[in-house]
Coordinates of C-alpha atoms in Angstrom, one line a residue:
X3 CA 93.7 107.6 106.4
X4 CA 94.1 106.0 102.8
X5 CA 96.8 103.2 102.6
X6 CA 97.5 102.8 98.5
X7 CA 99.4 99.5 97.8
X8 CA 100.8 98.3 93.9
X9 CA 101.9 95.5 92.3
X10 CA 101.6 94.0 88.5
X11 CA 98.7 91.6 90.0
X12 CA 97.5 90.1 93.0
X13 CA 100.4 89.5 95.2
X14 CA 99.2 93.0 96.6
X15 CA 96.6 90.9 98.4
X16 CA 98.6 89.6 101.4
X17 CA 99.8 92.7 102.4
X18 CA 96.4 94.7 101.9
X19 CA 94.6 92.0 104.1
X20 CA 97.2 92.8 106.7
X21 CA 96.6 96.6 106.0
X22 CA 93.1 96.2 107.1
X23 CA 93.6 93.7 109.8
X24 CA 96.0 96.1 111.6
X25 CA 93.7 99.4 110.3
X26 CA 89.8 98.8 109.8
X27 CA 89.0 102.0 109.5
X28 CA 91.7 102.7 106.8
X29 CA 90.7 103.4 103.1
X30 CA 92.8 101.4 100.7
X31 CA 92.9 102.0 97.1
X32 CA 94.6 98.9 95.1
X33 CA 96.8 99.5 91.9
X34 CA 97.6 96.4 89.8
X35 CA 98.6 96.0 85.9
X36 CA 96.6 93.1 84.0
X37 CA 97.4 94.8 80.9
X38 CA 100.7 94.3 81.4
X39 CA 101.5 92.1 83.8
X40 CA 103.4 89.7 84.1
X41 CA 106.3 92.3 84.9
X42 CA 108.6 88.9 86.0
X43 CA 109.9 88.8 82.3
X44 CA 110.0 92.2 81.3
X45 CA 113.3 94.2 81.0
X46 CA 114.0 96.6 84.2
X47 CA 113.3 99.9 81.8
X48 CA 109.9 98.5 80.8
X49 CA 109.4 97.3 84.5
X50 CA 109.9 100.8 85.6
X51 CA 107.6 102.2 83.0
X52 CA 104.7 100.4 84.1
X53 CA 105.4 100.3 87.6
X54 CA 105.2 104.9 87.2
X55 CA 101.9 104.3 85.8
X56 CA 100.5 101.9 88.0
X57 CA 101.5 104.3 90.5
X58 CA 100.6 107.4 89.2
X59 CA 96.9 105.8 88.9
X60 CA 97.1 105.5 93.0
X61 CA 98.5 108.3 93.6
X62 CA 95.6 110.6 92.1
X63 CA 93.6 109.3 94.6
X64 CA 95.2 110.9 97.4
X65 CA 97.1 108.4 99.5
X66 CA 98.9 109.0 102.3
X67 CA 101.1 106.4 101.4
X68 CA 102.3 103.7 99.0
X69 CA 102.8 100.1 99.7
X70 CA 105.3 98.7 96.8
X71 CA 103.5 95.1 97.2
X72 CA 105.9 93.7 94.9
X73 CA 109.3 92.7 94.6
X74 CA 110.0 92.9 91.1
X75 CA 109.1 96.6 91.1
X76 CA 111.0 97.3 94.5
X77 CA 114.1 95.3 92.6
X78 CA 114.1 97.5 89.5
X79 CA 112.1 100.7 90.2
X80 CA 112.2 102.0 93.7
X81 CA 114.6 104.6 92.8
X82 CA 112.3 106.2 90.1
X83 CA 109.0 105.7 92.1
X84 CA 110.7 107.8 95.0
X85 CA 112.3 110.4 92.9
X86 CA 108.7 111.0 91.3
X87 CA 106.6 110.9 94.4
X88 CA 108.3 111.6 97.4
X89 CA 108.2 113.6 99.8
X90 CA 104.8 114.4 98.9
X91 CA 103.9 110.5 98.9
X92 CA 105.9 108.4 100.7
X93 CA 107.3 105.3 99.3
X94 CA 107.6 101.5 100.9
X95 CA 109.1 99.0 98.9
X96 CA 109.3 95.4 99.7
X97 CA 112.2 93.8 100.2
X98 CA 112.7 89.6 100.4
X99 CA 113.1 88.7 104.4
X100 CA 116.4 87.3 103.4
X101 CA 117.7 89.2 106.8
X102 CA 115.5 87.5 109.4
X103 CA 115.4 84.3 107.9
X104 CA 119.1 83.9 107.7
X105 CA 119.4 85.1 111.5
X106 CA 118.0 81.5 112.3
X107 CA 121.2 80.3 110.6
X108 CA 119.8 78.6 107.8
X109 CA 120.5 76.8 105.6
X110 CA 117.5 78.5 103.7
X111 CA 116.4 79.0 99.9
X112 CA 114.9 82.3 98.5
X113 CA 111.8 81.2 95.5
X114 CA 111.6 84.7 93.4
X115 CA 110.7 85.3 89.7
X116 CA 113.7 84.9 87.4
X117 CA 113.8 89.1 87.4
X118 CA 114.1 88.5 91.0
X119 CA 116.8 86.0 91.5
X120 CA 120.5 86.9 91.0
X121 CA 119.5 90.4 90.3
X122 CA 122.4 92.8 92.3
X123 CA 119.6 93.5 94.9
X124 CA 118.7 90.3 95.8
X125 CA 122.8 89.2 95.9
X126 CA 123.1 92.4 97.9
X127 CA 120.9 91.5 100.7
X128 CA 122.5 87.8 100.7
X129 CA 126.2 89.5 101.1
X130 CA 124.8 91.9 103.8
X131 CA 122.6 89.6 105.9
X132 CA 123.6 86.2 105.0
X133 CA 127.7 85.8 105.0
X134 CA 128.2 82.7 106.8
X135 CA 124.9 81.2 105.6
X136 CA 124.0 78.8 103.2
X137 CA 121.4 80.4 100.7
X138 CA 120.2 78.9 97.8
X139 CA 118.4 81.0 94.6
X140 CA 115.5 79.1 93.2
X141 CA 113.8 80.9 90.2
X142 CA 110.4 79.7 90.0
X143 CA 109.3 80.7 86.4
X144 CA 105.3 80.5 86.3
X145 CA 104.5 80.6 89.7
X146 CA 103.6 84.0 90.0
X147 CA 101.6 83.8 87.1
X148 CA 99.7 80.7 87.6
X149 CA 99.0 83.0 91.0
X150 CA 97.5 85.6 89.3
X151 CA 95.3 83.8 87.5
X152 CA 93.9 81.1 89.6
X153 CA 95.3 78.1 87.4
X154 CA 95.4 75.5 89.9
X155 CA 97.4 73.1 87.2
X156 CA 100.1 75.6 86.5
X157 CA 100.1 76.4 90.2
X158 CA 101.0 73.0 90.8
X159 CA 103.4 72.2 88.2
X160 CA 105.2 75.4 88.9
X161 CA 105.5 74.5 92.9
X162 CA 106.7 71.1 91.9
X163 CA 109.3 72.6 89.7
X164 CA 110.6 74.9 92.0
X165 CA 110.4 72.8 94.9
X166 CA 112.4 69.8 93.1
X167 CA 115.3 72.6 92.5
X168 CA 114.9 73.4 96.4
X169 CA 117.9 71.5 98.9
X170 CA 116.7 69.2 101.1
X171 CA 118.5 70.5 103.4
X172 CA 116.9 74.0 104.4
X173 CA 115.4 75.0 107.2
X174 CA 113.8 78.2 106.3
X175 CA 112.6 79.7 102.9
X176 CA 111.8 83.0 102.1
X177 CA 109.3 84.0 100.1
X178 CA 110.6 86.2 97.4
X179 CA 107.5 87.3 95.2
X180 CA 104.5 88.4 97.0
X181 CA 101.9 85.9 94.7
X182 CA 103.6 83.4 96.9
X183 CA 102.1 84.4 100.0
X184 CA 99.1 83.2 98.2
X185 CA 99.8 80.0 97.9
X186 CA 102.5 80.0 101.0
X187 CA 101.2 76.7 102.6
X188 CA 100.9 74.8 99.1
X189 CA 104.6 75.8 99.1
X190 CA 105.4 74.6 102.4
X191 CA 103.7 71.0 102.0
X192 CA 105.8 70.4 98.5
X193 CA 109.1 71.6 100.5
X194 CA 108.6 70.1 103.8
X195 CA 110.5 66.6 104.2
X196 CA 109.4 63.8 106.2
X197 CA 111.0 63.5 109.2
X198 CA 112.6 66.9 109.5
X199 CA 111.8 70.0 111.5
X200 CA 108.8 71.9 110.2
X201 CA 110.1 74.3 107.3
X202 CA 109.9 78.1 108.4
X203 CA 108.4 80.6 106.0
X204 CA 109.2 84.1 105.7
X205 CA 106.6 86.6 104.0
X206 CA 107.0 90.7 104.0
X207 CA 103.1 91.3 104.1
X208 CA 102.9 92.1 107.9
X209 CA 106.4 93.7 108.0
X210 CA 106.2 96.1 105.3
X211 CA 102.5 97.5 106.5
X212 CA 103.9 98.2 109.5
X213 CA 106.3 100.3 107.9
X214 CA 104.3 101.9 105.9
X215 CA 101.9 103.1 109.2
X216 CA 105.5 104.2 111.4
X217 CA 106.7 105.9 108.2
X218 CA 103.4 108.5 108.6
X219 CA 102.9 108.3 112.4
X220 CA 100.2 106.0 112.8
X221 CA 100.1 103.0 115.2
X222 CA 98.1 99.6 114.4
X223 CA 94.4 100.1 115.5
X224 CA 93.0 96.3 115.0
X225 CA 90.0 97.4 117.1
X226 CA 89.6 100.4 115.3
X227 CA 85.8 100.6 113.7
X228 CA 85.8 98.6 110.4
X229 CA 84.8 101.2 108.0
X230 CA 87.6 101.7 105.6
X231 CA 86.4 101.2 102.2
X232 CA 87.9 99.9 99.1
X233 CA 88.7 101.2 95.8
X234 CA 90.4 98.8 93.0
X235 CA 92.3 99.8 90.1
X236 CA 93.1 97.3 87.0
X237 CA 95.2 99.4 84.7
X238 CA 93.9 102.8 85.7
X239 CA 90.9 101.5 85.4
X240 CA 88.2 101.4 88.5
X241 CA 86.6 98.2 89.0
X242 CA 85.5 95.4 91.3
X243 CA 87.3 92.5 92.9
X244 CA 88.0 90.2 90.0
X245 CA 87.1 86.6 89.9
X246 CA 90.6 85.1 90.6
X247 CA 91.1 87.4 93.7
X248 CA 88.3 85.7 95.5
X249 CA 89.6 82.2 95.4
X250 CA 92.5 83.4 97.9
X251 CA 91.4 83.7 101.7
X252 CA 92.9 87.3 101.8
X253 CA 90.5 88.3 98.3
X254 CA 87.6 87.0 100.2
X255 CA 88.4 88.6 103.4
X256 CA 89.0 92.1 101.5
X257 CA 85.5 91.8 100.1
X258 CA 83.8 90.6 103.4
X259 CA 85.1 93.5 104.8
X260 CA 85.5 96.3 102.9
X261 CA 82.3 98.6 101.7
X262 CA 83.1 98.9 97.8
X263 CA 83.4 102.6 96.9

């Protein structure tokens, strides 16, 4: 079985860590963009544009499925990934967990990329899973950025940022832009305040890999042998593990595990 997951950088990392946790023996090819990431800014046709070729790089090495591990790409460019690939190559997006989060009752903030927040996508799941719920928008400009590349100042100052545009109030926030997962409990400790219930986080890493192994008929297999190997793609290009993805637990774990290919 070969598991292919994409995104414009690193944020794929969460969700290929759970890939591997959940299937050892899986091989899992990663697609990411540092030519032309970050997609965040980018206008949805040029989005698109580079999320086809990110894809297309994946897809010539035989997947049996895709893992959108981004939701910038899922926002724009699910449409045109599915119309080009499936039902050859099936297709799993990520959406924000604005649905179970808001089934606590909330109050909750989503933190996405400014593509990301008050796109119609993102206000579509709110209307659908959220009436009755107070649910703030935070754009976090930089964050996913400062993700990518390691900057531990930027990181910080981006957190801060967000976190001071954040209500008080919330009880849950959903992680709208998979970088975040990164960083998730750097997030929590800037959010959390004293004396209040601790702050629930929603990810989509674990969620949407299981998706991906129901949508072609195979079950989680944690004790499966660990064997799966790993093949990186930067651009189209094959390479190793770069720097910046090893200062994240879920790099490191990837590369402790994983025979390069």
């Amino acid at each position: 079985m070969k598991i292919a997951l994409m995104d414009s950088g690193i944020g794929l990392l969460p969700a290929a860590a759970a890939a591997r946790r959940l299937r050892p023996d899986a091989d899992l090819v990663l697609s990411w963009d540092p030519d032309g990431m970050p997609w965040g800014p980018r206008t949805p046709e040029d989005i698109t544009e580079r999320a086809l070729a990110v894809a297309e790089a994946a897809a010539a090495h035989r997947p049996d499925v895709l893992i959108v591990a981004c939701n910038t790409a899922s926002v724009h460019s699910l449409p045109a990934l599915r119309a080009r690939f499936e039902p050859d190559l099936p297709i799993i997006g990520t959406v924000p967990a604005i649905k179970p989060a808001a089934a606590g009752g909330g109050p909750l903030a989503i933190w996405a990329t400014p593509a990301t927040t008050g796109s119609p996508y993102q206000r579509d799941l709110i209307e659908r899973f959220a009436m009755g719920v107070d649910a703030a928008e935070v754009p976090c400009p930089g964050l996913a950025d400062a993700v990518h590349h390691a900057d531990e100042p930027a990181i910080e100052a981006a957190i801060a940022a967000a976190a001071a545009r954040t209500p008080a109030d919330i009880t849950t926030l959903v992680l709208g832009c998979t970088n975040y997962e990164l960083v998730a409990e750097r997030i929590r400790a800037a959010v959390q305040q004293p004396g209040r219930a601790p702050l629930i986080l929603h990810g989509t890493a674990g969620a949407v890999v299981a998706q991906a192994l129901r949508r072609i008929g195979e079950p989680p297999a944690p004790e499966a042998p660990a064997e799966g190997s790993l093949t990186v793609l930067l651009s189209g290009r094959e390479a190793e593990l770069p720097e910046t993805a090893l200062t994240y637990t879920e790099g490191r774990f990837l590369s402790a595990v994983s025979p390069a290919r």
